[in-house]
Amino acid sequence: MANRTPLIAGNWKMYKTVSEAVETAGQLKKNVADTAGVDIMIAPTFTAIAAVCDSVKGSNIDVGGQDLFWETEGAYTGQLSPTMLVDVGCRYVIIGHSERRQYFAETDESVNKKIAAAIKTGLIPVMCIGESENQREAGQTFSVLDKQVKKGLKGFFADDLKTLVIAYEPVWAIGTGKTATSTQAQEVHQYLRSLLTEIFDQTFAQSVRILYGGSVKPENVSELMSMPDIDGALVGGASLNADIFSKIVRFQ
Ligand code: 13P
């Protein structure tokens, strides 16, 4: 079994002014200074990225973007390029979050291009996938994920994807307080690993970190993290408060 360092990531979505973001990051930095054996990432809103990068510099916290565009530069109003994220100090980038798929026309094809651009620039891509409530109820969970993974990772070889992180975020569990049970999440994570074995190979499938996201909180993190194929969490609401998020970082 590959040795996968857990990753606890906070997606701050469209919350916090620059000063609020810097304050939360500073508090988090103090709270988690003594934690080891877990990677920590926060993804502030774009306006706060540079300031948060400065605030956590030299600590055990990494910073990520919440999205990116695949071109390096050009006439693309409103977009940020991978090199711009690297330039301000980002190490990670979240790609294909369900909110971007739902509200901003993100597709598996654009996810695929964004992953390629992230990798080319040295950013660690966190590819988000997940089924809606209707899809789960219709028994389509695995087929939806199958399509998202195959299209999102189309054209890559295992060697290209050494840093890839996958975040399984069932849409019905995001911001709803309805967490998937640890058994439901484990079932999907195990399925994803078998899918990665089929597309690539077993060594690769065993090395990819697969995070769970959707109403993760201090009360359910240890149960989720006890599952063999759950390698961390992508946390929304509960990552906005440094004290609560640091409990999640400690799995408690
Ligand atoms: P919540 O933790 O608020 O459910 O959000 C999950 C999420 O979307 C993280 O990317």
PDB file of C-alpha atoms and ligand atoms in Angstrom:
ATOM      1  CA  MET A   1       0.000   0.000   0.000  1.00  0.00           C
ATOM      2  CA  ALA A   2       1.392   3.364  -1.001  1.00  0.00           C
ATOM      3  CA  ASN A   3       2.177   5.884   1.683  1.00  0.00           C
ATOM      4  CA  ARG A   4      -0.208   8.755   1.088  1.00  0.00           C
ATOM      5  CA  THR A   5       0.261  11.839   3.260  1.00  0.00           C
ATOM      6  CA  PRO A   6      -3.187  13.107   4.239  1.00  0.00           C
ATOM      7  CA  LEU A   7      -4.218  16.507   2.910  1.00  0.00           C
ATOM      8  CA  ILE A   8      -6.700  18.742   4.674  1.00  0.00           C
ATOM      9  CA  ALA A   9      -7.724  21.587   2.390  1.00  0.00           C
ATOM     10  CA  GLY A  10      -9.952  24.570   3.073  1.00  0.00           C
ATOM     11  CA  ASN A  11     -11.936  26.078   0.224  1.00  0.00           C
ATOM     12  CA  TRP A  12     -12.918  29.565   1.325  1.00  0.00           C
ATOM     13  CA  LYS A  13     -15.134  30.091  -1.734  1.00  0.00           C
ATOM     14  CA  MET A  14     -16.434  33.696  -2.031  1.00  0.00           C
ATOM     15  CA  TYR A  15     -15.935  34.599   1.612  1.00  0.00           C
ATOM     16  CA  LYS A  16     -13.663  37.019   3.473  1.00  0.00           C
ATOM     17  CA  THR A  17     -12.162  40.403   2.700  1.00  0.00           C
ATOM     18  CA  VAL A  18      -8.369  40.602   2.547  1.00  0.00           C
ATOM     19  CA  SER A  19      -8.064  41.607   6.199  1.00  0.00           C
ATOM     20  CA  GLU A  20     -10.445  38.856   7.336  1.00  0.00           C
ATOM     21  CA  ALA A  21      -8.554  36.295   5.276  1.00  0.00           C
ATOM     22  CA  VAL A  22      -5.185  37.364   6.674  1.00  0.00           C
ATOM     23  CA  GLU A  23      -6.534  37.243  10.213  1.00  0.00           C
ATOM     24  CA  THR A  24      -7.917  33.715   9.775  1.00  0.00           C
ATOM     25  CA  ALA A  25      -4.706  32.540   8.100  1.00  0.00           C
ATOM     26  CA  GLY A  26      -2.581  34.015  10.901  1.00  0.00           C
ATOM     27  CA  GLN A  27      -4.696  32.321  13.562  1.00  0.00           C
ATOM     28  CA  LEU A  28      -4.596  29.027  11.691  1.00  0.00           C
ATOM     29  CA  LYS A  29      -0.821  29.266  11.359  1.00  0.00           C
ATOM     30  CA  LYS A  30      -0.495  29.493  15.159  1.00  0.00           C
ATOM     31  CA  ASN A  31      -3.030  26.750  15.789  1.00  0.00           C
ATOM     32  CA  VAL A  32      -1.424  24.172  13.489  1.00  0.00           C
ATOM     33  CA  ALA A  33       2.251  25.089  13.923  1.00  0.00           C
ATOM     34  CA  ASP A  34       2.950  21.850  15.815  1.00  0.00           C
ATOM     35  CA  THR A  35       1.052  19.452  13.545  1.00  0.00           C
ATOM     36  CA  ALA A  36       3.041  16.976  11.504  1.00  0.00           C
ATOM     37  CA  GLY A  37       2.219  14.186   9.086  1.00  0.00           C
ATOM     38  CA  VAL A  38      -0.566  16.096   7.375  1.00  0.00           C
ATOM     39  CA  ASP A  39      -0.453  18.547   4.477  1.00  0.00           C
ATOM     40  CA  ILE A  40      -2.553  21.678   4.930  1.00  0.00           C
ATOM     41  CA  MET A  41      -3.875  23.941   2.189  1.00  0.00           C
ATOM     42  CA  ILE A  42      -6.195  26.935   2.156  1.00  0.00           C
ATOM     43  CA  ALA A  43      -7.729  28.440  -0.966  1.00  0.00           C
ATOM     44  CA  PRO A  44      -8.761  32.060  -0.347  1.00  0.00           C
ATOM     45  CA  THR A  45     -10.730  34.172  -2.772  1.00  0.00           C
ATOM     46  CA  PHE A  46      -8.559  35.692  -5.517  1.00  0.00           C
ATOM     47  CA  THR A  47      -8.201  39.160  -4.007  1.00  0.00           C
ATOM     48  CA  ALA A  48      -6.794  37.673  -0.786  1.00  0.00           C
ATOM     49  CA  ILE A  49      -4.395  35.104  -2.243  1.00  0.00           C
ATOM     50  CA  ALA A  50      -1.268  37.269  -2.294  1.00  0.00           C
ATOM     51  CA  ALA A  51      -1.761  38.585   1.240  1.00  0.00           C
ATOM     52  CA  VAL A  52      -2.516  35.106   2.612  1.00  0.00           C
ATOM     53  CA  CYS A  53       0.587  33.711   0.858  1.00  0.00           C
ATOM     54  CA  ASP A  54       2.675  36.366   2.608  1.00  0.00           C
ATOM     55  CA  SER A  55       1.035  35.650   5.933  1.00  0.00           C
ATOM     56  CA  VAL A  56       1.706  31.870   5.876  1.00  0.00           C
ATOM     57  CA  LYS A  57       5.132  32.006   4.212  1.00  0.00           C
ATOM     58  CA  GLY A  58       7.577  29.603   5.894  1.00  0.00           C
ATOM     59  CA  SER A  59       4.784  27.794   7.774  1.00  0.00           C
ATOM     60  CA  ASN A  60       3.317  24.333   7.224  1.00  0.00           C
ATOM     61  CA  ILE A  61       0.336  25.820   5.370  1.00  0.00           C
ATOM     62  CA  ASP A  62       0.189  25.941   1.572  1.00  0.00           C
ATOM     63  CA  VAL A  63      -2.082  28.150  -0.478  1.00  0.00           C
ATOM     64  CA  GLY A  64      -4.195  27.266  -3.486  1.00  0.00           C
ATOM     65  CA  GLY A  65      -6.271  29.008  -6.117  1.00  0.00           C
ATOM     66  CA  GLN A  66      -9.958  28.147  -6.445  1.00  0.00           C
ATOM     67  CA  ASP A  67      -9.762  28.044 -10.245  1.00  0.00           C
ATOM     68  CA  LEU A  68      -7.466  29.058 -13.109  1.00  0.00           C
ATOM     69  CA  PHE A  69      -7.535  29.563 -16.863  1.00  0.00           C
ATOM     70  CA  TRP A  70      -5.330  27.414 -19.065  1.00  0.00           C
ATOM     71  CA  GLU A  71      -3.613  30.142 -21.083  1.00  0.00           C
ATOM     72  CA  THR A  72      -0.449  31.801 -19.733  1.00  0.00           C
ATOM     73  CA  GLU A  73      -1.534  35.313 -20.655  1.00  0.00           C
ATOM     74  CA  GLY A  74      -3.696  37.115 -23.156  1.00  0.00           C
ATOM     75  CA  ALA A  75      -6.913  39.001 -23.723  1.00  0.00           C
ATOM     76  CA  TYR A  76      -9.078  36.927 -21.353  1.00  0.00           C
ATOM     77  CA  THR A  77     -10.916  39.436 -19.180  1.00  0.00           C
ATOM     78  CA  GLY A  78     -11.540  38.191 -15.683  1.00  0.00           C
ATOM     79  CA  GLN A  79      -9.228  35.175 -15.856  1.00  0.00           C
ATOM     80  CA  LEU A  80      -6.116  34.218 -13.888  1.00  0.00           C
ATOM     81  CA  SER A  81      -3.339  32.164 -15.404  1.00  0.00           C
ATOM     82  CA  PRO A  82      -1.416  29.314 -13.770  1.00  0.00           C
ATOM     83  CA  THR A  83       1.779  31.377 -13.844  1.00  0.00           C
ATOM     84  CA  MET A  84       0.001  34.179 -12.000  1.00  0.00           C
ATOM     85  CA  LEU A  85      -0.998  31.777  -9.242  1.00  0.00           C
ATOM     86  CA  VAL A  86       2.568  30.491  -8.985  1.00  0.00           C
ATOM     87  CA  ASP A  87       3.870  34.044  -9.044  1.00  0.00           C
ATOM     88  CA  VAL A  88       1.948  34.999  -5.874  1.00  0.00           C
ATOM     89  CA  GLY A  89       2.998  31.817  -4.078  1.00  0.00           C
ATOM     90  CA  CYS A  90       0.274  29.228  -4.719  1.00  0.00           C
ATOM     91  CA  ARG A  91       1.216  25.572  -4.655  1.00  0.00           C
ATOM     92  CA  TYR A  92      -2.218  24.072  -5.369  1.00  0.00           C
ATOM     93  CA  VAL A  93      -5.238  24.851  -7.497  1.00  0.00           C
ATOM     94  CA  ILE A  94      -8.782  23.541  -7.164  1.00  0.00           C
ATOM     95  CA  ILE A  95     -10.218  22.577 -10.554  1.00  0.00           C
ATOM     96  CA  GLY A  96     -13.766  21.655 -11.573  1.00  0.00           C
ATOM     97  CA  HIS A  97     -15.526  22.383  -8.305  1.00  0.00           C
ATOM     98  CA  SER A  98     -19.232  21.542  -8.605  1.00  0.00           C
ATOM     99  CA  GLU A  99     -20.136  25.200  -8.040  1.00  0.00           C
ATOM    100  CA  ARG A 100     -18.055  26.122 -11.072  1.00  0.00           C
ATOM    101  CA  ARG A 101     -19.665  23.299 -13.053  1.00  0.00           C
ATOM    102  CA  GLN A 102     -23.141  24.408 -11.917  1.00  0.00           C
ATOM    103  CA  TYR A 103     -22.906  28.210 -12.203  1.00  0.00           C
ATOM    104  CA  PHE A 104     -19.970  28.947 -14.514  1.00  0.00           C
ATOM    105  CA  ALA A 105     -20.289  26.385 -17.294  1.00  0.00           C
ATOM    106  CA  GLU A 106     -17.248  24.347 -16.300  1.00  0.00           C
ATOM    107  CA  THR A 107     -17.154  21.118 -18.295  1.00  0.00           C
ATOM    108  CA  ASP A 108     -15.058  17.954 -18.173  1.00  0.00           C
ATOM    109  CA  GLU A 109     -13.276  19.293 -21.268  1.00  0.00           C
ATOM    110  CA  SER A 110     -12.316  22.581 -19.590  1.00  0.00           C
ATOM    111  CA  VAL A 111     -11.309  20.657 -16.459  1.00  0.00           C
ATOM    112  CA  ASN A 112      -9.001  18.563 -18.634  1.00  0.00           C
ATOM    113  CA  LYS A 113      -7.308  21.651 -20.112  1.00  0.00           C
ATOM    114  CA  LYS A 114      -6.971  23.274 -16.706  1.00  0.00           C
ATOM    115  CA  ILE A 115      -5.341  20.179 -15.222  1.00  0.00           C
ATOM    116  CA  ALA A 116      -2.821  20.134 -18.068  1.00  0.00           C
ATOM    117  CA  ALA A 117      -2.032  23.820 -17.533  1.00  0.00           C
ATOM    118  CA  ALA A 118      -1.668  23.373 -13.769  1.00  0.00           C
ATOM    119  CA  ILE A 119       0.717  20.456 -14.157  1.00  0.00           C
ATOM    120  CA  LYS A 120       2.782  22.229 -16.791  1.00  0.00           C
ATOM    121  CA  THR A 121       3.236  25.139 -14.400  1.00  0.00           C
ATOM    122  CA  GLY A 122       4.066  22.978 -11.384  1.00  0.00           C
ATOM    123  CA  LEU A 123       0.788  23.548  -9.530  1.00  0.00           C
ATOM    124  CA  ILE A 124      -0.811  20.590  -7.754  1.00  0.00           C
ATOM    125  CA  PRO A 125      -4.272  20.118  -9.279  1.00  0.00           C
ATOM    126  CA  VAL A 126      -7.161  19.183  -6.984  1.00  0.00           C
ATOM    127  CA  MET A 127      -9.719  17.800  -9.429  1.00  0.00           C
ATOM    128  CA  CYS A 128     -13.256  17.879  -8.014  1.00  0.00           C
ATOM    129  CA  ILE A 129     -15.858  15.348  -9.049  1.00  0.00           C
ATOM    130  CA  GLY A 130     -19.190  14.273  -7.635  1.00  0.00           C
ATOM    131  CA  GLU A 131     -22.751  13.267  -8.398  1.00  0.00           C
ATOM    132  CA  SER A 132     -25.937  15.235  -7.744  1.00  0.00           C
ATOM    133  CA  GLU A 133     -28.726  13.997  -5.510  1.00  0.00           C
ATOM    134  CA  ASN A 134     -30.884  13.046  -8.523  1.00  0.00           C
ATOM    135  CA  GLN A 135     -28.013  11.134 -10.074  1.00  0.00           C
ATOM    136  CA  ARG A 136     -27.411   9.224  -6.824  1.00  0.00           C
ATOM    137  CA  GLU A 137     -31.096   8.423  -6.471  1.00  0.00           C
ATOM    138  CA  ALA A 138     -31.197   7.214 -10.073  1.00  0.00           C
ATOM    139  CA  GLY A 139     -28.316   4.825  -9.341  1.00  0.00           C
ATOM    140  CA  GLN A 140     -25.938   6.756 -11.613  1.00  0.00           C
ATOM    141  CA  THR A 141     -23.225   7.639  -9.068  1.00  0.00           C
ATOM    142  CA  PHE A 142     -20.517   5.419 -10.503  1.00  0.00           C
ATOM    143  CA  SER A 143     -21.318   6.153 -14.149  1.00  0.00           C
ATOM    144  CA  VAL A 144     -21.239   9.927 -13.489  1.00  0.00           C
ATOM    145  CA  LEU A 145     -17.886   9.654 -11.729  1.00  0.00           C
ATOM    146  CA  ASP A 146     -16.563   7.341 -14.428  1.00  0.00           C
ATOM    147  CA  LYS A 147     -17.295   9.968 -17.071  1.00  0.00           C
ATOM    148  CA  GLN A 148     -15.883  12.858 -15.012  1.00  0.00           C
ATOM    149  CA  VAL A 149     -12.645  10.978 -14.326  1.00  0.00           C
ATOM    150  CA  LYS A 150     -12.166   9.615 -17.849  1.00  0.00           C
ATOM    151  CA  LYS A 151     -12.845  12.959 -19.537  1.00  0.00           C
ATOM    152  CA  GLY A 152     -11.044  15.044 -16.927  1.00  0.00           C
ATOM    153  CA  LEU A 153      -7.911  12.906 -17.196  1.00  0.00           C
ATOM    154  CA  LYS A 154      -8.113  12.201 -20.931  1.00  0.00           C
ATOM    155  CA  GLY A 155      -4.784  12.125 -22.726  1.00  0.00           C
ATOM    156  CA  PHE A 156      -2.578  11.945 -19.637  1.00  0.00           C
ATOM    157  CA  PHE A 157      -0.150   9.216 -18.689  1.00  0.00           C
ATOM    158  CA  ALA A 158       0.307   8.193 -15.065  1.00  0.00           C
ATOM    159  CA  ASP A 159       3.703   9.876 -15.129  1.00  0.00           C
ATOM    160  CA  ASP A 160       2.094  13.251 -15.910  1.00  0.00           C
ATOM    161  CA  LEU A 161      -0.223  12.978 -12.923  1.00  0.00           C
ATOM    162  CA  LYS A 162       2.229  12.273 -10.108  1.00  0.00           C
ATOM    163  CA  THR A 163       0.927  15.157  -7.977  1.00  0.00           C
ATOM    164  CA  LEU A 164      -2.770  14.827  -8.863  1.00  0.00           C
ATOM    165  CA  VAL A 165      -5.258  15.045  -6.017  1.00  0.00           C
ATOM    166  CA  ILE A 166      -8.872  14.021  -6.554  1.00  0.00           C
ATOM    167  CA  ALA A 167     -11.636  15.426  -4.368  1.00  0.00           C
ATOM    168  CA  TYR A 168     -14.855  13.431  -4.281  1.00  0.00           C
ATOM    169  CA  GLU A 169     -17.553  15.905  -3.350  1.00  0.00           C
ATOM    170  CA  PRO A 170     -21.103  14.582  -3.680  1.00  0.00           C
ATOM    171  CA  VAL A 171     -23.079  17.676  -4.690  1.00  0.00           C
ATOM    172  CA  TRP A 172     -25.913  16.772  -2.294  1.00  0.00           C
ATOM    173  CA  ALA A 173     -23.501  16.923   0.650  1.00  0.00           C
ATOM    174  CA  ILE A 174     -22.003  20.348  -0.105  1.00  0.00           C
ATOM    175  CA  GLY A 175     -23.143  23.045   2.285  1.00  0.00           C
ATOM    176  CA  THR A 176     -26.205  21.017   3.237  1.00  0.00           C
ATOM    177  CA  GLY A 177     -25.045  19.523   6.526  1.00  0.00           C
ATOM    178  CA  LYS A 178     -25.755  16.103   4.932  1.00  0.00           C
ATOM    179  CA  THR A 179     -22.404  14.312   5.015  1.00  0.00           C
ATOM    180  CA  ALA A 180     -22.017  11.088   3.119  1.00  0.00           C
ATOM    181  CA  THR A 181     -21.558   8.345   5.684  1.00  0.00           C
ATOM    182  CA  SER A 182     -18.017   7.107   5.957  1.00  0.00           C
ATOM    183  CA  THR A 183     -19.207   3.842   4.374  1.00  0.00           C
ATOM    184  CA  GLN A 184     -20.781   5.678   1.413  1.00  0.00           C
ATOM    185  CA  ALA A 185     -17.632   7.754   0.920  1.00  0.00           C
ATOM    186  CA  GLN A 186     -15.318   4.753   1.264  1.00  0.00           C
ATOM    187  CA  GLU A 187     -17.375   2.821  -1.296  1.00  0.00           C
ATOM    188  CA  VAL A 188     -16.889   5.620  -3.821  1.00  0.00           C
ATOM    189  CA  HIS A 189     -13.198   6.157  -3.031  1.00  0.00           C
ATOM    190  CA  GLN A 190     -12.564   2.447  -3.481  1.00  0.00           C
ATOM    191  CA  TYR A 191     -14.445   2.558  -6.773  1.00  0.00           C
ATOM    192  CA  LEU A 192     -12.318   5.523  -7.907  1.00  0.00           C
ATOM    193  CA  ARG A 193      -9.133   3.673  -7.091  1.00  0.00           C
ATOM    194  CA  SER A 194     -10.270   0.659  -9.092  1.00  0.00           C
ATOM    195  CA  LEU A 195     -11.187   2.988 -11.961  1.00  0.00           C
ATOM    196  CA  LEU A 196      -7.705   4.562 -11.842  1.00  0.00           C
ATOM    197  CA  THR A 197      -6.198   1.075 -11.868  1.00  0.00           C
ATOM    198  CA  GLU A 198      -8.210   0.272 -14.994  1.00  0.00           C
ATOM    199  CA  ILE A 199      -7.275   3.539 -16.771  1.00  0.00           C
ATOM    200  CA  PHE A 200      -3.643   3.705 -15.615  1.00  0.00           C
ATOM    201  CA  ASP A 201      -2.161   1.067 -13.312  1.00  0.00           C
ATOM    202  CA  GLN A 202      -2.314  -0.120  -9.748  1.00  0.00           C
ATOM    203  CA  THR A 203       0.824   1.665  -8.559  1.00  0.00           C
ATOM    204  CA  PHE A 204      -0.589   4.947  -9.753  1.00  0.00           C
ATOM    205  CA  ALA A 205      -4.064   4.263  -8.334  1.00  0.00           C
ATOM    206  CA  GLN A 206      -2.564   3.493  -4.944  1.00  0.00           C
ATOM    207  CA  SER A 207      -0.495   6.666  -4.900  1.00  0.00           C
ATOM    208  CA  VAL A 208      -3.209   9.222  -5.763  1.00  0.00           C
ATOM    209  CA  ARG A 209      -4.670  11.118  -2.835  1.00  0.00           C
ATOM    210  CA  ILE A 210      -8.454  11.060  -2.855  1.00  0.00           C
ATOM    211  CA  LEU A 211     -10.103  13.612  -0.566  1.00  0.00           C
ATOM    212  CA  TYR A 212     -13.694  13.612   0.579  1.00  0.00           C
ATOM    213  CA  GLY A 213     -15.636  16.896   0.610  1.00  0.00           C
ATOM    214  CA  GLY A 214     -19.143  17.777   1.698  1.00  0.00           C
ATOM    215  CA  SER A 215     -20.100  19.021   5.177  1.00  0.00           C
ATOM    216  CA  VAL A 216     -16.851  17.831   6.781  1.00  0.00           C
ATOM    217  CA  LYS A 217     -16.606  19.081  10.359  1.00  0.00           C
ATOM    218  CA  PRO A 218     -14.703  18.237  13.545  1.00  0.00           C
ATOM    219  CA  GLU A 219     -17.517  15.843  14.542  1.00  0.00           C
ATOM    220  CA  ASN A 220     -17.200  13.592  11.484  1.00  0.00           C
ATOM    221  CA  VAL A 221     -13.590  13.967  10.332  1.00  0.00           C
ATOM    222  CA  SER A 222     -12.030  11.174  12.386  1.00  0.00           C
ATOM    223  CA  GLU A 223     -14.626   8.637  11.238  1.00  0.00           C
ATOM    224  CA  LEU A 224     -14.057   9.641   7.598  1.00  0.00           C
ATOM    225  CA  MET A 225     -10.278   9.604   7.991  1.00  0.00           C
ATOM    226  CA  SER A 226     -10.385   6.093   9.480  1.00  0.00           C
ATOM    227  CA  MET A 227     -11.441   4.737   6.077  1.00  0.00           C
ATOM    228  CA  PRO A 228      -8.634   3.104   4.089  1.00  0.00           C
ATOM    229  CA  ASP A 229      -9.219   5.000   0.838  1.00  0.00           C
ATOM    230  CA  ILE A 230      -9.989   8.453   2.268  1.00  0.00           C
ATOM    231  CA  ASP A 231      -6.794  10.510   2.252  1.00  0.00           C
ATOM    232  CA  GLY A 232      -8.053  13.840   3.490  1.00  0.00           C
ATOM    233  CA  ALA A 233     -10.806  16.393   3.200  1.00  0.00           C
ATOM    234  CA  LEU A 234     -11.792  19.396   1.123  1.00  0.00           C
ATOM    235  CA  VAL A 235     -13.638  21.572   3.583  1.00  0.00           C
ATOM    236  CA  GLY A 236     -15.902  24.518   2.805  1.00  0.00           C
ATOM    237  CA  GLY A 237     -17.910  26.165   5.590  1.00  0.00           C
ATOM    238  CA  ALA A 238     -15.951  24.637   8.470  1.00  0.00           C
ATOM    239  CA  SER A 239     -12.656  25.943   7.051  1.00  0.00           C
ATOM    240  CA  LEU A 240     -13.684  29.587   7.462  1.00  0.00           C
ATOM    241  CA  ASN A 241     -13.045  29.544  11.199  1.00  0.00           C
ATOM    242  CA  ALA A 242      -9.419  28.901  12.206  1.00  0.00           C
ATOM    243  CA  ASP A 243     -10.281  27.107  15.459  1.00  0.00           C
ATOM    244  CA  ILE A 244     -12.765  24.775  13.814  1.00  0.00           C
ATOM    245  CA  PHE A 245     -10.537  24.105  10.805  1.00  0.00           C
ATOM    246  CA  SER A 246      -7.528  23.345  12.982  1.00  0.00           C
ATOM    247  CA  LYS A 247      -9.567  20.666  14.772  1.00  0.00           C
ATOM    248  CA  ILE A 248     -10.244  19.106  11.370  1.00  0.00           C
ATOM    249  CA  VAL A 249      -6.514  19.286  10.575  1.00  0.00           C
ATOM    250  CA  ARG A 250      -5.986  17.225  13.761  1.00  0.00           C
ATOM    251  CA  PHE A 251      -8.808  14.826  12.766  1.00  0.00           C
ATOM    252  CA  GLN A 252     -10.746  15.642  15.942  1.00  0.00           C
TER     253      GLN A 252
HETATM  254  P1  13P B   1     -18.961  22.361   2.773  1.00  0.00           P
HETATM  255  O1  13P B   1     -17.848  21.802   3.630  1.00  0.00           O
HETATM  256  O2  13P B   1     -19.403  23.726   3.188  1.00  0.00           O
HETATM  257  O3  13P B   1     -20.078  21.378   2.627  1.00  0.00           O
HETATM  258  O4  13P B   1     -18.344  22.567   1.301  1.00  0.00           O
HETATM  259  C1  13P B   1     -17.628  21.530   0.716  1.00  0.00           C
HETATM  260  C2  13P B   1     -16.950  22.057  -0.487  1.00  0.00           C
HETATM  261  O5  13P B   1     -17.581  22.406  -1.466  1.00  0.00           O
HETATM  262  C3  13P B   1     -15.489  22.188  -0.455  1.00  0.00           C
HETATM  263  O6  13P B   1     -14.970  22.452  -1.707  1.00  0.00           O
END
